[in-house]
GROMACS .gro file of C-alpha atoms in nm:
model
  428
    1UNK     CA    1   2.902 -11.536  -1.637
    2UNK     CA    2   2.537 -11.388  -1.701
    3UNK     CA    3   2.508 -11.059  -1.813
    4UNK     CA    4   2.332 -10.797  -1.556
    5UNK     CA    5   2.010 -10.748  -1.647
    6UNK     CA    6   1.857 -10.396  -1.714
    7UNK     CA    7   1.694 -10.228  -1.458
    8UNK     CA    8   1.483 -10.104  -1.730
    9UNK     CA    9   1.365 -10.460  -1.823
   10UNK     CA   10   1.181 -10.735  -1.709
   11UNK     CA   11   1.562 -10.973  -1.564
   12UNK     CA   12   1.577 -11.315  -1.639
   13UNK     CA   13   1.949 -11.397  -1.548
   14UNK     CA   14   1.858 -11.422  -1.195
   15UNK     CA   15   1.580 -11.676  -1.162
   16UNK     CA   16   1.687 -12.068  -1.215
   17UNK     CA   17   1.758 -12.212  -1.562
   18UNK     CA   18   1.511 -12.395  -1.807
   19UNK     CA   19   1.588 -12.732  -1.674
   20UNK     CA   20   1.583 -12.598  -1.300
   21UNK     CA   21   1.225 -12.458  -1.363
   22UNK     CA   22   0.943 -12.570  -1.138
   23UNK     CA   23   0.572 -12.611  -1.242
   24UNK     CA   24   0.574 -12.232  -1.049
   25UNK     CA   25   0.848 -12.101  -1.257
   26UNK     CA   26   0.662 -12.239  -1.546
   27UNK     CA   27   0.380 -12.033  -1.494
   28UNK     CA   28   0.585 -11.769  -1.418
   29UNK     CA   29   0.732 -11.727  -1.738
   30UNK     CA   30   0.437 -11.789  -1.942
   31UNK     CA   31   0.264 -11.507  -1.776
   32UNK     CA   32   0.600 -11.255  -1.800
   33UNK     CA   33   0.580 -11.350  -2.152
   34UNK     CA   34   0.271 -11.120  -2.159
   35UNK     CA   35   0.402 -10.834  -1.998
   36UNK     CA   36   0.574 -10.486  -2.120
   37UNK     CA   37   0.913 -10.531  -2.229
   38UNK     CA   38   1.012 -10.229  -1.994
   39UNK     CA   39   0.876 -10.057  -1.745
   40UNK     CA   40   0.791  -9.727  -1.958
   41UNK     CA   41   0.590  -9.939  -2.186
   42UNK     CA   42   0.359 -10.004  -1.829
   43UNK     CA   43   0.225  -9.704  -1.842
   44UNK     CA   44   0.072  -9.551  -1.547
   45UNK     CA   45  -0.114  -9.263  -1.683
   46UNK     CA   46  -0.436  -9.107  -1.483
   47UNK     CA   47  -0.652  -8.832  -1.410
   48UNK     CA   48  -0.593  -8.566  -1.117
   49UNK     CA   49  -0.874  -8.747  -0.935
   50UNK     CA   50  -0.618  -9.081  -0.841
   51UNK     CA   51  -0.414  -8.893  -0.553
   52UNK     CA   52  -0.022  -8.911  -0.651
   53UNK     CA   53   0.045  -9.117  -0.350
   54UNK     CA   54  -0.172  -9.380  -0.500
   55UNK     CA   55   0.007  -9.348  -0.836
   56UNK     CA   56   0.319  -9.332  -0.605
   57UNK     CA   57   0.251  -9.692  -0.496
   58UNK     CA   58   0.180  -9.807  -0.844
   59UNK     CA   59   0.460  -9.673  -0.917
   60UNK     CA   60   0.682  -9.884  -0.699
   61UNK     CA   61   0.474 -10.201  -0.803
   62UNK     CA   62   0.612 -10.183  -1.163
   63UNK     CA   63   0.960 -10.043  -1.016
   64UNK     CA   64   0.992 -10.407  -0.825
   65UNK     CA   65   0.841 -10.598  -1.116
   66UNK     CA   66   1.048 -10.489  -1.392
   67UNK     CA   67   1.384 -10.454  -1.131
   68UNK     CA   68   1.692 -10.648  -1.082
   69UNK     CA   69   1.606 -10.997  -1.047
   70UNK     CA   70   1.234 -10.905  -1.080
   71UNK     CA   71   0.998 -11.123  -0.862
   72UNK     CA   72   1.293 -11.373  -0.785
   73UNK     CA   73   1.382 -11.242  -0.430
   74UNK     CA   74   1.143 -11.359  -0.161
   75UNK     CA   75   1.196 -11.049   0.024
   76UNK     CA   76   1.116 -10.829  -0.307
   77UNK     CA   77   0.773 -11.064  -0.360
   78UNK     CA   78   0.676 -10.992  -0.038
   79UNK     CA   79   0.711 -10.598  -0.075
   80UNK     CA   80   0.534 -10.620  -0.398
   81UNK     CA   81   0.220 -10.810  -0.244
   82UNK     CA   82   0.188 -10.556   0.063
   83UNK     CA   83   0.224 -10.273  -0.187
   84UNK     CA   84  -0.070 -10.454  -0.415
   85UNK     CA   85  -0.293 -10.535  -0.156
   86UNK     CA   86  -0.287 -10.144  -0.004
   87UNK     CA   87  -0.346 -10.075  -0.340
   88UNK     CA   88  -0.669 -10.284  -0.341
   89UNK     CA   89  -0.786 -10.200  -0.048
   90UNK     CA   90  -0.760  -9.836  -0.099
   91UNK     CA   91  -0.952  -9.833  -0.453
   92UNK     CA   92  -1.192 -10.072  -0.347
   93UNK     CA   93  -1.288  -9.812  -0.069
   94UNK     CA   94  -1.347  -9.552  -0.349
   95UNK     CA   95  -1.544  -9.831  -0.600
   96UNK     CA   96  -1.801  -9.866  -0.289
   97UNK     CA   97  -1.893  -9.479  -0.254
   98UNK     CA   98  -2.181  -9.409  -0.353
   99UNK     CA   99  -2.331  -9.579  -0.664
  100UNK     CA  100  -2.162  -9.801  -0.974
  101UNK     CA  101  -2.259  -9.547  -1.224
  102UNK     CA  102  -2.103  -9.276  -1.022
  103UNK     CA  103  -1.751  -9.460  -1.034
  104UNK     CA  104  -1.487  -9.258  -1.173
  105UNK     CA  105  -1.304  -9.486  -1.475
  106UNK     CA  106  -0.943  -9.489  -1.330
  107UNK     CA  107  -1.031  -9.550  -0.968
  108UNK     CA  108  -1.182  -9.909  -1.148
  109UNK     CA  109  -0.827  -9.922  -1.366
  110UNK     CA  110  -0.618  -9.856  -1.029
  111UNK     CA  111  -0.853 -10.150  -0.865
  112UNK     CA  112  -0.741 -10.375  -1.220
  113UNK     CA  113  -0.382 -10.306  -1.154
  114UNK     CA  114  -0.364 -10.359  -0.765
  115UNK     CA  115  -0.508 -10.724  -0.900
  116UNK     CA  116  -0.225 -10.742  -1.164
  117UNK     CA  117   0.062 -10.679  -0.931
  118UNK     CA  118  -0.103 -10.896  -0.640
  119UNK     CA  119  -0.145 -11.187  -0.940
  120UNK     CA  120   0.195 -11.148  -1.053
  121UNK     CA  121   0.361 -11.214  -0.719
  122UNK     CA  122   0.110 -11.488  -0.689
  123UNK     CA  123   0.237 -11.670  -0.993
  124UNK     CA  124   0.610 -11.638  -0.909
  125UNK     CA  125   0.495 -11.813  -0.554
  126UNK     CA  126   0.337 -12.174  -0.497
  127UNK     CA  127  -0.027 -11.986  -0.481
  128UNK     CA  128  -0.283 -12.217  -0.615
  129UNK     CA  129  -0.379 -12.113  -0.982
  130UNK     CA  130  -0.744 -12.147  -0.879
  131UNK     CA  131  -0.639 -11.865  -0.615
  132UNK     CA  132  -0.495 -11.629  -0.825
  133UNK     CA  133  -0.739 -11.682  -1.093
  134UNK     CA  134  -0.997 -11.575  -0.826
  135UNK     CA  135  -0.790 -11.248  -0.748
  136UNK     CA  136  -0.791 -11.197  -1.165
  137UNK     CA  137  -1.160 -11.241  -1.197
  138UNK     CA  138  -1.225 -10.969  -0.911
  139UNK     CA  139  -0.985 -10.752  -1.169
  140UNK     CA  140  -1.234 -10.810  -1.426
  141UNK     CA  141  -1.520 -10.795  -1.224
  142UNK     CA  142  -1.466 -10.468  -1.055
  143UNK     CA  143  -1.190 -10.289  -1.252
  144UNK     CA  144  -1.130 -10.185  -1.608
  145UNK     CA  145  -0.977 -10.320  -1.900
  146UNK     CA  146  -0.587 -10.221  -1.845
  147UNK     CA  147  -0.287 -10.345  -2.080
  148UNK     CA  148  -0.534 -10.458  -2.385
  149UNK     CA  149  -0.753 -10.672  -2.146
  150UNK     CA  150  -0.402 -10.875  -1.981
  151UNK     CA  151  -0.606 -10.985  -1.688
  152UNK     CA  152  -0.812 -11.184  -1.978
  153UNK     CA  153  -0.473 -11.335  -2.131
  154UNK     CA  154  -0.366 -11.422  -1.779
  155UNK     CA  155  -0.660 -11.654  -1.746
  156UNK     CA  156  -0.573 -11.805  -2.071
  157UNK     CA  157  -0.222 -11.885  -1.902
  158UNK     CA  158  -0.333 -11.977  -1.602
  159UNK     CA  159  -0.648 -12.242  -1.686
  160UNK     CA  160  -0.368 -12.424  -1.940
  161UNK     CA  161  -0.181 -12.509  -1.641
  162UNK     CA  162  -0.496 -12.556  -1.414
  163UNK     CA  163  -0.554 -12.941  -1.339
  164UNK     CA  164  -0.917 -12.980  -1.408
  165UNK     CA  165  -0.850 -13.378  -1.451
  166UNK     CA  166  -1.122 -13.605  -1.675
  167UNK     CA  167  -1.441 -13.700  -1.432
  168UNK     CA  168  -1.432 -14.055  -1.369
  169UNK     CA  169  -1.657 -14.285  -1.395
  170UNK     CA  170  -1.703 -14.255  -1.003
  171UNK     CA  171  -1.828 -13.881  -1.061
  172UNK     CA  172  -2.009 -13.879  -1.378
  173UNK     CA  173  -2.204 -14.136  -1.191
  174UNK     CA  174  -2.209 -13.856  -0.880
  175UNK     CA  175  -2.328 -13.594  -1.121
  176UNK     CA  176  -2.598 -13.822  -1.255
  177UNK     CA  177  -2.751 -13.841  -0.972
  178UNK     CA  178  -2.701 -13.482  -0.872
  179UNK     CA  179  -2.912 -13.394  -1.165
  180UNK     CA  180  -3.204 -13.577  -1.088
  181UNK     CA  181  -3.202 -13.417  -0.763
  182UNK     CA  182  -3.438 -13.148  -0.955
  183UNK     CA  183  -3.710 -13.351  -1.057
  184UNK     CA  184  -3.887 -13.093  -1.232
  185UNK     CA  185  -4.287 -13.158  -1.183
  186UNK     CA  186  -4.312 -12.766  -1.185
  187UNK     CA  187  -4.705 -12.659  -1.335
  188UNK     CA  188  -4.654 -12.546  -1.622
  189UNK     CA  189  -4.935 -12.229  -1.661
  190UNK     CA  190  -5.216 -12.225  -1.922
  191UNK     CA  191  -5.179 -12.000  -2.223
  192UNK     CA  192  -5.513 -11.874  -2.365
  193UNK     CA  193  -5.483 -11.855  -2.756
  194UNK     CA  194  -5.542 -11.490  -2.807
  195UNK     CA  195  -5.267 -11.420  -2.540
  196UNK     CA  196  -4.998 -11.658  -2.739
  197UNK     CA  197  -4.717 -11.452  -2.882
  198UNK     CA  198  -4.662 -11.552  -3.261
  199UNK     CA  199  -4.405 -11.744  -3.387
  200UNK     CA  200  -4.190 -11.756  -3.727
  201UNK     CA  201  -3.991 -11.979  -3.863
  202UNK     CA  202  -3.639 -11.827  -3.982
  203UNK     CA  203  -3.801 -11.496  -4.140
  204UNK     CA  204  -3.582 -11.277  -4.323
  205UNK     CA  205  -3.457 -10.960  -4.225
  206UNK     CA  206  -3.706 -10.757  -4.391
  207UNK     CA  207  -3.970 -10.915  -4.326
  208UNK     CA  208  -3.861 -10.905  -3.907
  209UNK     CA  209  -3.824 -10.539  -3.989
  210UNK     CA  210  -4.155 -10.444  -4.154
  211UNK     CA  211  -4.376 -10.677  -3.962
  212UNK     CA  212  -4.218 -10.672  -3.577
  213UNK     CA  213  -3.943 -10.450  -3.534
  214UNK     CA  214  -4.096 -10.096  -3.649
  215UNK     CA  215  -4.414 -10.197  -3.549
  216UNK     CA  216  -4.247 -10.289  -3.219
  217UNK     CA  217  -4.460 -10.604  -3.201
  218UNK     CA  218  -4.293 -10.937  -2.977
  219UNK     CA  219  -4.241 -11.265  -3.187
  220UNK     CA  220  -4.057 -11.608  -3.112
  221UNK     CA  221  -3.794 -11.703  -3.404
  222UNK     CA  222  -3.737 -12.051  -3.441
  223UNK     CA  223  -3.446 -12.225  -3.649
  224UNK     CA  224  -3.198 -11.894  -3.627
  225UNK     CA  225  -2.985 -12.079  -3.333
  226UNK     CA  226  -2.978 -12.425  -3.391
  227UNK     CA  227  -2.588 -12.388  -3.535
  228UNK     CA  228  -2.494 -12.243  -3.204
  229UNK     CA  229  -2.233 -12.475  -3.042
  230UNK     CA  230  -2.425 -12.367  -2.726
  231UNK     CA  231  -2.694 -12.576  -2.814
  232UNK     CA  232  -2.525 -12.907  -2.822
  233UNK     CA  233  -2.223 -12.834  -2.592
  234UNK     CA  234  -2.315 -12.704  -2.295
  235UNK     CA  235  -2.410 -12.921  -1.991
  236UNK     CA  236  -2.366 -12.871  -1.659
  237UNK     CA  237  -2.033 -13.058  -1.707
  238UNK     CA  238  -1.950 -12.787  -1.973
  239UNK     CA  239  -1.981 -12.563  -1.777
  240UNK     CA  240  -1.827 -12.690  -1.465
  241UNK     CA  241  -1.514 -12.750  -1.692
  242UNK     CA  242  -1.483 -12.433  -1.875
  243UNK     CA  243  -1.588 -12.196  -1.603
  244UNK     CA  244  -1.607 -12.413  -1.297
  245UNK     CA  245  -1.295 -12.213  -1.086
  246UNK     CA  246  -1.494 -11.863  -1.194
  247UNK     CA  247  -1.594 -11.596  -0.973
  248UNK     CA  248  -1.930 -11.468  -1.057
  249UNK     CA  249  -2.202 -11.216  -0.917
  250UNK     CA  250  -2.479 -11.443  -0.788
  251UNK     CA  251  -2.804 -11.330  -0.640
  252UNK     CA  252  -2.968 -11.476  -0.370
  253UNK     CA  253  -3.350 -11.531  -0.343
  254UNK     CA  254  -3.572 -11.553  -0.595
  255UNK     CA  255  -3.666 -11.173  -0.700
  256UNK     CA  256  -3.465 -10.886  -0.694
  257UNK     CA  257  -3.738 -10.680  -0.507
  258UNK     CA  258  -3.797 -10.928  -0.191
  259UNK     CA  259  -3.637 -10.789   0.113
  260UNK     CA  260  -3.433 -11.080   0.200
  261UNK     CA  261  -3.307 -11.045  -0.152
  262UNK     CA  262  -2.898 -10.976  -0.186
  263UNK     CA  263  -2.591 -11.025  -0.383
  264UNK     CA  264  -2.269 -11.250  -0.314
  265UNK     CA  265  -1.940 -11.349  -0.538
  266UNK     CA  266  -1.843 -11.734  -0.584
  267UNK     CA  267  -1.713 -11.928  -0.811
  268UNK     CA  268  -1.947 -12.122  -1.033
  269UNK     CA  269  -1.870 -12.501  -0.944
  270UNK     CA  270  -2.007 -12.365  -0.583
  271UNK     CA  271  -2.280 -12.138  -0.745
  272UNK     CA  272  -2.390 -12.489  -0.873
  273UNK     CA  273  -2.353 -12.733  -0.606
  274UNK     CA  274  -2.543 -12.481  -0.396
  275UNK     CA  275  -2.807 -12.338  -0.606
  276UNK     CA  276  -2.842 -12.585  -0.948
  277UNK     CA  277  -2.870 -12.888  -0.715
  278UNK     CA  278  -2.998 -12.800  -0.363
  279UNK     CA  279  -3.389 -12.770  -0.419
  280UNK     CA  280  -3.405 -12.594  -0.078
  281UNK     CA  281  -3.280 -12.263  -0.210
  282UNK     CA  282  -3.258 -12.035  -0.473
  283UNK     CA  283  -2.977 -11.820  -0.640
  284UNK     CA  284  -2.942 -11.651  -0.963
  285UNK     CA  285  -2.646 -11.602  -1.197
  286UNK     CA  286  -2.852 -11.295  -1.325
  287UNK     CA  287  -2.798 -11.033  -1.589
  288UNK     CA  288  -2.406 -11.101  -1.603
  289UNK     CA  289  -2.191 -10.971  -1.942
  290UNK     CA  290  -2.024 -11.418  -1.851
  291UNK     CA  291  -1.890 -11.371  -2.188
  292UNK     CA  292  -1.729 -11.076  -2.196
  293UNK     CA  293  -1.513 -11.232  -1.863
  294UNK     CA  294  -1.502 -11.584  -2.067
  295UNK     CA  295  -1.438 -11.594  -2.396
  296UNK     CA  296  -1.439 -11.976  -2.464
  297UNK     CA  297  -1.811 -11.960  -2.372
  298UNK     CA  298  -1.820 -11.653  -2.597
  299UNK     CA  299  -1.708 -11.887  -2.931
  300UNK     CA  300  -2.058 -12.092  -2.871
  301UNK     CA  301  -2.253 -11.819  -2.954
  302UNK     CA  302  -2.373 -11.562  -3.246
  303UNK     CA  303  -2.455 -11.188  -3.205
  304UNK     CA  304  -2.810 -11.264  -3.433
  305UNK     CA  305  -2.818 -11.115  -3.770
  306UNK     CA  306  -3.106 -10.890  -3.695
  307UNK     CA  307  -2.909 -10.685  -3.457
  308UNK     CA  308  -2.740 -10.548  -3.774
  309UNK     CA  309  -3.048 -10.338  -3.803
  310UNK     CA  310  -3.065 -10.144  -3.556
  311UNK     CA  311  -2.886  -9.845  -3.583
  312UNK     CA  312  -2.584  -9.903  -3.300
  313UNK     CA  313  -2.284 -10.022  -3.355
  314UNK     CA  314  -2.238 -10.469  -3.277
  315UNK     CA  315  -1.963 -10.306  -3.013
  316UNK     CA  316  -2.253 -10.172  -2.810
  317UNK     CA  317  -2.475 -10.478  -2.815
  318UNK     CA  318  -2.463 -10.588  -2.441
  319UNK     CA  319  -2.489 -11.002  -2.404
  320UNK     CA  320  -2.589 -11.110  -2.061
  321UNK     CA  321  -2.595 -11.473  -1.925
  322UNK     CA  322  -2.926 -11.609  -1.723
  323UNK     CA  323  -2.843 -11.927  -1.562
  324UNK     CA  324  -3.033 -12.034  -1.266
  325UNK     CA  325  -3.251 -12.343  -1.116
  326UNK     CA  326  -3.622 -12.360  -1.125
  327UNK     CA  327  -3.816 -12.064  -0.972
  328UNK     CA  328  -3.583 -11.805  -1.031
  329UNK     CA  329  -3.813 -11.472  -1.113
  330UNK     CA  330  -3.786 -11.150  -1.311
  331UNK     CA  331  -4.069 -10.895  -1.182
  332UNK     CA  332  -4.235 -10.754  -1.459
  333UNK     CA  333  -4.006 -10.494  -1.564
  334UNK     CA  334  -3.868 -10.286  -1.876
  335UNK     CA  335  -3.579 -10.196  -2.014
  336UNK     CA  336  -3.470  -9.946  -2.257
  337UNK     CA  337  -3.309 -10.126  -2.507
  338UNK     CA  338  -3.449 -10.411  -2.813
  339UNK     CA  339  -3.391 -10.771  -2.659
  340UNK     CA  340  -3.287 -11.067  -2.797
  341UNK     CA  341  -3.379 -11.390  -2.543
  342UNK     CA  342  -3.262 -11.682  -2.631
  343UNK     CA  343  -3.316 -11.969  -2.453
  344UNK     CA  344  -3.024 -12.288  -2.412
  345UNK     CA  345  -3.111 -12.497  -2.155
  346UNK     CA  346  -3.480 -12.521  -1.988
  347UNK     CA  347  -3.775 -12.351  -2.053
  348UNK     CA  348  -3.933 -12.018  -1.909
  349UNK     CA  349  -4.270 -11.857  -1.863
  350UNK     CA  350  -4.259 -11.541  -1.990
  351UNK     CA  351  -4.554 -11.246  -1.985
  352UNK     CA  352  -4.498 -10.933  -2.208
  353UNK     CA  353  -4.693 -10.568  -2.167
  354UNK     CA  354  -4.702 -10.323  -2.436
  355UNK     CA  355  -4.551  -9.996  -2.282
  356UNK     CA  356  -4.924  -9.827  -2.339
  357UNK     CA  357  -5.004 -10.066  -2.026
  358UNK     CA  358  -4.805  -9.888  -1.763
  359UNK     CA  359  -5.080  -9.716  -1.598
  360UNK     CA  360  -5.229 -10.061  -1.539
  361UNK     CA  361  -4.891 -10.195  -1.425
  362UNK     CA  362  -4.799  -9.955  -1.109
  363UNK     CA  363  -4.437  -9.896  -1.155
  364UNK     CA  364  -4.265  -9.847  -0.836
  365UNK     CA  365  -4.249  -9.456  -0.697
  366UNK     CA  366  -3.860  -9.496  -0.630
  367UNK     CA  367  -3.629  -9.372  -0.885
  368UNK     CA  368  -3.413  -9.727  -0.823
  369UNK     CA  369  -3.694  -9.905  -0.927
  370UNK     CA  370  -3.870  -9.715  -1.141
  371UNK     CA  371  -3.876  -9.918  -1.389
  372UNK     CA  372  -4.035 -10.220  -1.230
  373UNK     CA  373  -4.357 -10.306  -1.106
  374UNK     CA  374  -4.480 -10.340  -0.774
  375UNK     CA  375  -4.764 -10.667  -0.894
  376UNK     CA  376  -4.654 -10.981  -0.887
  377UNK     CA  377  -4.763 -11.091  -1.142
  378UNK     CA  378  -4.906 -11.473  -1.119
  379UNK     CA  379  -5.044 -11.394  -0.775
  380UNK     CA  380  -5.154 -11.004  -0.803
  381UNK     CA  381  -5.358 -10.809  -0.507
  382UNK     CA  382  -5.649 -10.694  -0.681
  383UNK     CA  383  -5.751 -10.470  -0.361
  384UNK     CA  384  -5.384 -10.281  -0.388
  385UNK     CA  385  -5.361 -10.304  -0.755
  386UNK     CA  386  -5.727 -10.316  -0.888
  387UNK     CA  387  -5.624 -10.212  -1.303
  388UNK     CA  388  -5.405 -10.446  -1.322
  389UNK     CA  389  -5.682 -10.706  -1.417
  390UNK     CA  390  -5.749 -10.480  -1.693
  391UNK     CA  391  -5.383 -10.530  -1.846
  392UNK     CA  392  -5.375 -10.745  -2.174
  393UNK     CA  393  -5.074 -10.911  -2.204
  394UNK     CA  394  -4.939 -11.190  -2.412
  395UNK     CA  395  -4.701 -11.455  -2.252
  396UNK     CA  396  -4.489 -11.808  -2.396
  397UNK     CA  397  -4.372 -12.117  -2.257
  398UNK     CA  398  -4.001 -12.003  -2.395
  399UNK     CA  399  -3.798 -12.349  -2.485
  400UNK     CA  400  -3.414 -12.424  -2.612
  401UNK     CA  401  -3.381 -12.299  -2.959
  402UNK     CA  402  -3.625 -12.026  -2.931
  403UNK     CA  403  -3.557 -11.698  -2.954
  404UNK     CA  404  -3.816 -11.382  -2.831
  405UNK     CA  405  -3.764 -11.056  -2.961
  406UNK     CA  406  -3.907 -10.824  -2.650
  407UNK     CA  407  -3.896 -10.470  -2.824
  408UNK     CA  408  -3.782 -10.153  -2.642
  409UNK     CA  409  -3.962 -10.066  -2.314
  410UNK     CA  410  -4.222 -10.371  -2.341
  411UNK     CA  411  -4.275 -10.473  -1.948
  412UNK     CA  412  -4.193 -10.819  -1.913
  413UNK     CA  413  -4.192 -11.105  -1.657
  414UNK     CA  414  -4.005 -11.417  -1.642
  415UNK     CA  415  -4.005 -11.744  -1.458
  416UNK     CA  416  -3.767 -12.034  -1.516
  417UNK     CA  417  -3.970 -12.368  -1.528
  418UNK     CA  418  -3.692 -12.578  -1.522
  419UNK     CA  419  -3.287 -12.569  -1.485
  420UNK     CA  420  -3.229 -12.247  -1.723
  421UNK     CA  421  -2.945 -12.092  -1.910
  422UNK     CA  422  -3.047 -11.761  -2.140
  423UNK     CA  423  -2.886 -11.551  -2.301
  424UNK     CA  424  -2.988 -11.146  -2.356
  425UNK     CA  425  -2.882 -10.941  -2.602
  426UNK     CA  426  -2.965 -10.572  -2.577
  427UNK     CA  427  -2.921 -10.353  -2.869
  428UNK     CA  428  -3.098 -10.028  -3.029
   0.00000   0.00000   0.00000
């Protein structure tokens, strides 16, 4: 006779034995394993600006999780998902009011743990993992970290049961083939030698200081990356099998400031097939923290050593993933942060503007975009913009290993000649 389980507790005595366990159950317990032992440890703790009959709902969530029999009972599964999905549905109205910054903290943690509860009756049902790590990826995507990152873990879980099978020699033929669908005979643009940015060879830290990084002055390092896993590992195959099942924020066109320009969410095998191979169209995995959502890709990389000195904290240093096809543009633009570029796959032309420019570079008027200009930059109108001829620059062909250090508020422009994968990191 099994003992009755705790109401308190996540039961166990009424779901099947070891030896009964399907690959479901499996999962199942792999992921409870990462849970609260009780349901006080789940705490549910917000500000007076969640409404109690949200908490209310969130409330029953956990109350059906951690109750007799726990996600066992059909019937109880089935509550549990309606109550998650209203739950969803209601914070993802408040996430879309207004802008991102604007975004109150615990609506985004109420959005995480609507995802939670929806993913944990999805892995005590025959959902497809790829499913519910879709649903887990929105959680990380929209939300906020909740229960020491557990939407993270669940990934972890989940992809070790995920059937991602070897390629055979059928498909790595397939994906040959698909990679020389991007033949690139892209012109490569002519670089006068006063407007070449300088490069150096491994320099040491206080020699990047005095020379470039008080004096705010670009430079391309060469021979600080060539460790980097990234380097030799990733591949399009890499990348398909580490992150291929993925939901990321793609955008589509090939500027942010075109008017047919917009966003879209899809996972990154389709992001590929669609955008990395098809030559007739352009989208942009653009300005995405990819390793902050996956960590595996996170271990081939280095924060570089001379992001120790500036004065924040490595905590604050932002790292963004670039990966796109040929012809994927950056408008000449600034930001207010020191940048890092480094370049992994490809190569990218790349202008730079000192800051004491901007009068020659016609920022937009709107606050949105008032950091960006309104010239395109490799085919300008001269009768709209007429200083802008007047604007010395200095520009690279940017290649894998390199690194450019683009100090704070220097405009910049960037188009990828080839396939491209870079990697930002902002930092003060």
């Amino acid at each position: 006779m099994s003992q009755p389980s705790s109401p308190e507790g996540l039961a166990t005595s009424s779901c099947p034995t070891a030896d009964q366990l399907s690959a479901v159950n499996i999962v199942w317990v792999d992921i409870r394993a990462l849970l609260p032992n009780t349901k006080e440890d789940l705490k549910l703790d917000f500000s007076e600006k969640v409404e109690e009959s949200v908490i209310s709902l969130l409330q029953q969530a956990r109350d059906l999780l951690y109750g007799a029999g726990s996600l066992c009972s059909r019937s109880t599964r089935e509550t549990c998902f309606q109550v998650s999905e209203i739950i969803i549905d209601y914070s993802w109205e408040k996430l879309n009011i207004g802008t991102w910054r604007d975004v109150d903290k615990d609506w985004r943690r109420v959005y995480s743990y609507g995802c939670l509860f929806k993913v944990l009756c999805m892995c005590s049902e025959e959902s497809t993992i790829a499913d519910t790590i879709r649903v887990c990826d929105m959680g990380l995507l929209m939300g906020a970290s909740i229960l020491d990152n557990i939407l993270v873990r669940i990934i972890n879980v989940l992809q070790k049961h995920l059937t991602y099978g070897k390629w055979s020699a059928e498909e790595d033929t397939k994906e040959s083939q698909r990679k020389k669908i991007r033949n690139d005979h892209t012109t490569v643009p002519s670089i006068k030698s006063e407007e070449v940015i300088p490069r150096l060879h491994c320099p040491s830290l206080e020699h990047f200081r005095e020379n470039y990084m008080i004096p705010q002055k670009p430079v391309i390092l060469e021979g600080i990356v060539d460790h980097w896993p990234c380097m030799k590992k990733w591949s399009l195959d890499y990348l398909r099998q580490i992150a291929g099942c993925r939901t990321v924020p793609v955008e589509v066109g090939s500027r942010y400031t075109d008017e047919e320009w917009s966003q879209t969410l899809m996972i990154v095998n389709d992001f590929i097939d669609q955008y990395i191979m098809n030559k007739n169209s352009i989208g942009y995995l653009a300005q995405h923290q990819l390793f902050d959502q996956i960590p595996e890709l996170k271990q081939d990389i280095c924060i570089p050593d001379y992001c120790s000195l500036g004065e924040g904290e490595e905590d604050n240093i932002t790292i963004n993933a670039w990966f796109g096809p040929e012809g994927t543009i950056s408008p000449l633009h600034q930001d207010p942060q020191q940048n890092f570029l480094v370049q992994v796959i490809g190569r990218k032309y790349i202008r730079l503007y000192s800051p004491q420019e901007s009068e020659n570079l016609y920022p937009h008027e709107t606050q949105i975009l008032h950091n960006t200009s309104q010239v395109d930059v490799e085919d300008p109108d001269l009768v709209k913009f007429p200083k802008f001829e007047r604007a010395a620059f200095q520009a690279c062909i940017l290649t894998p290993g390199q690194v450019l250090f683009i100090p704070v508020k220097y405009w910049h422009y960037v188009r990828s000649l080839d396939v491209s994968f870079s990697v930002s990191f902002w930092w003060l």
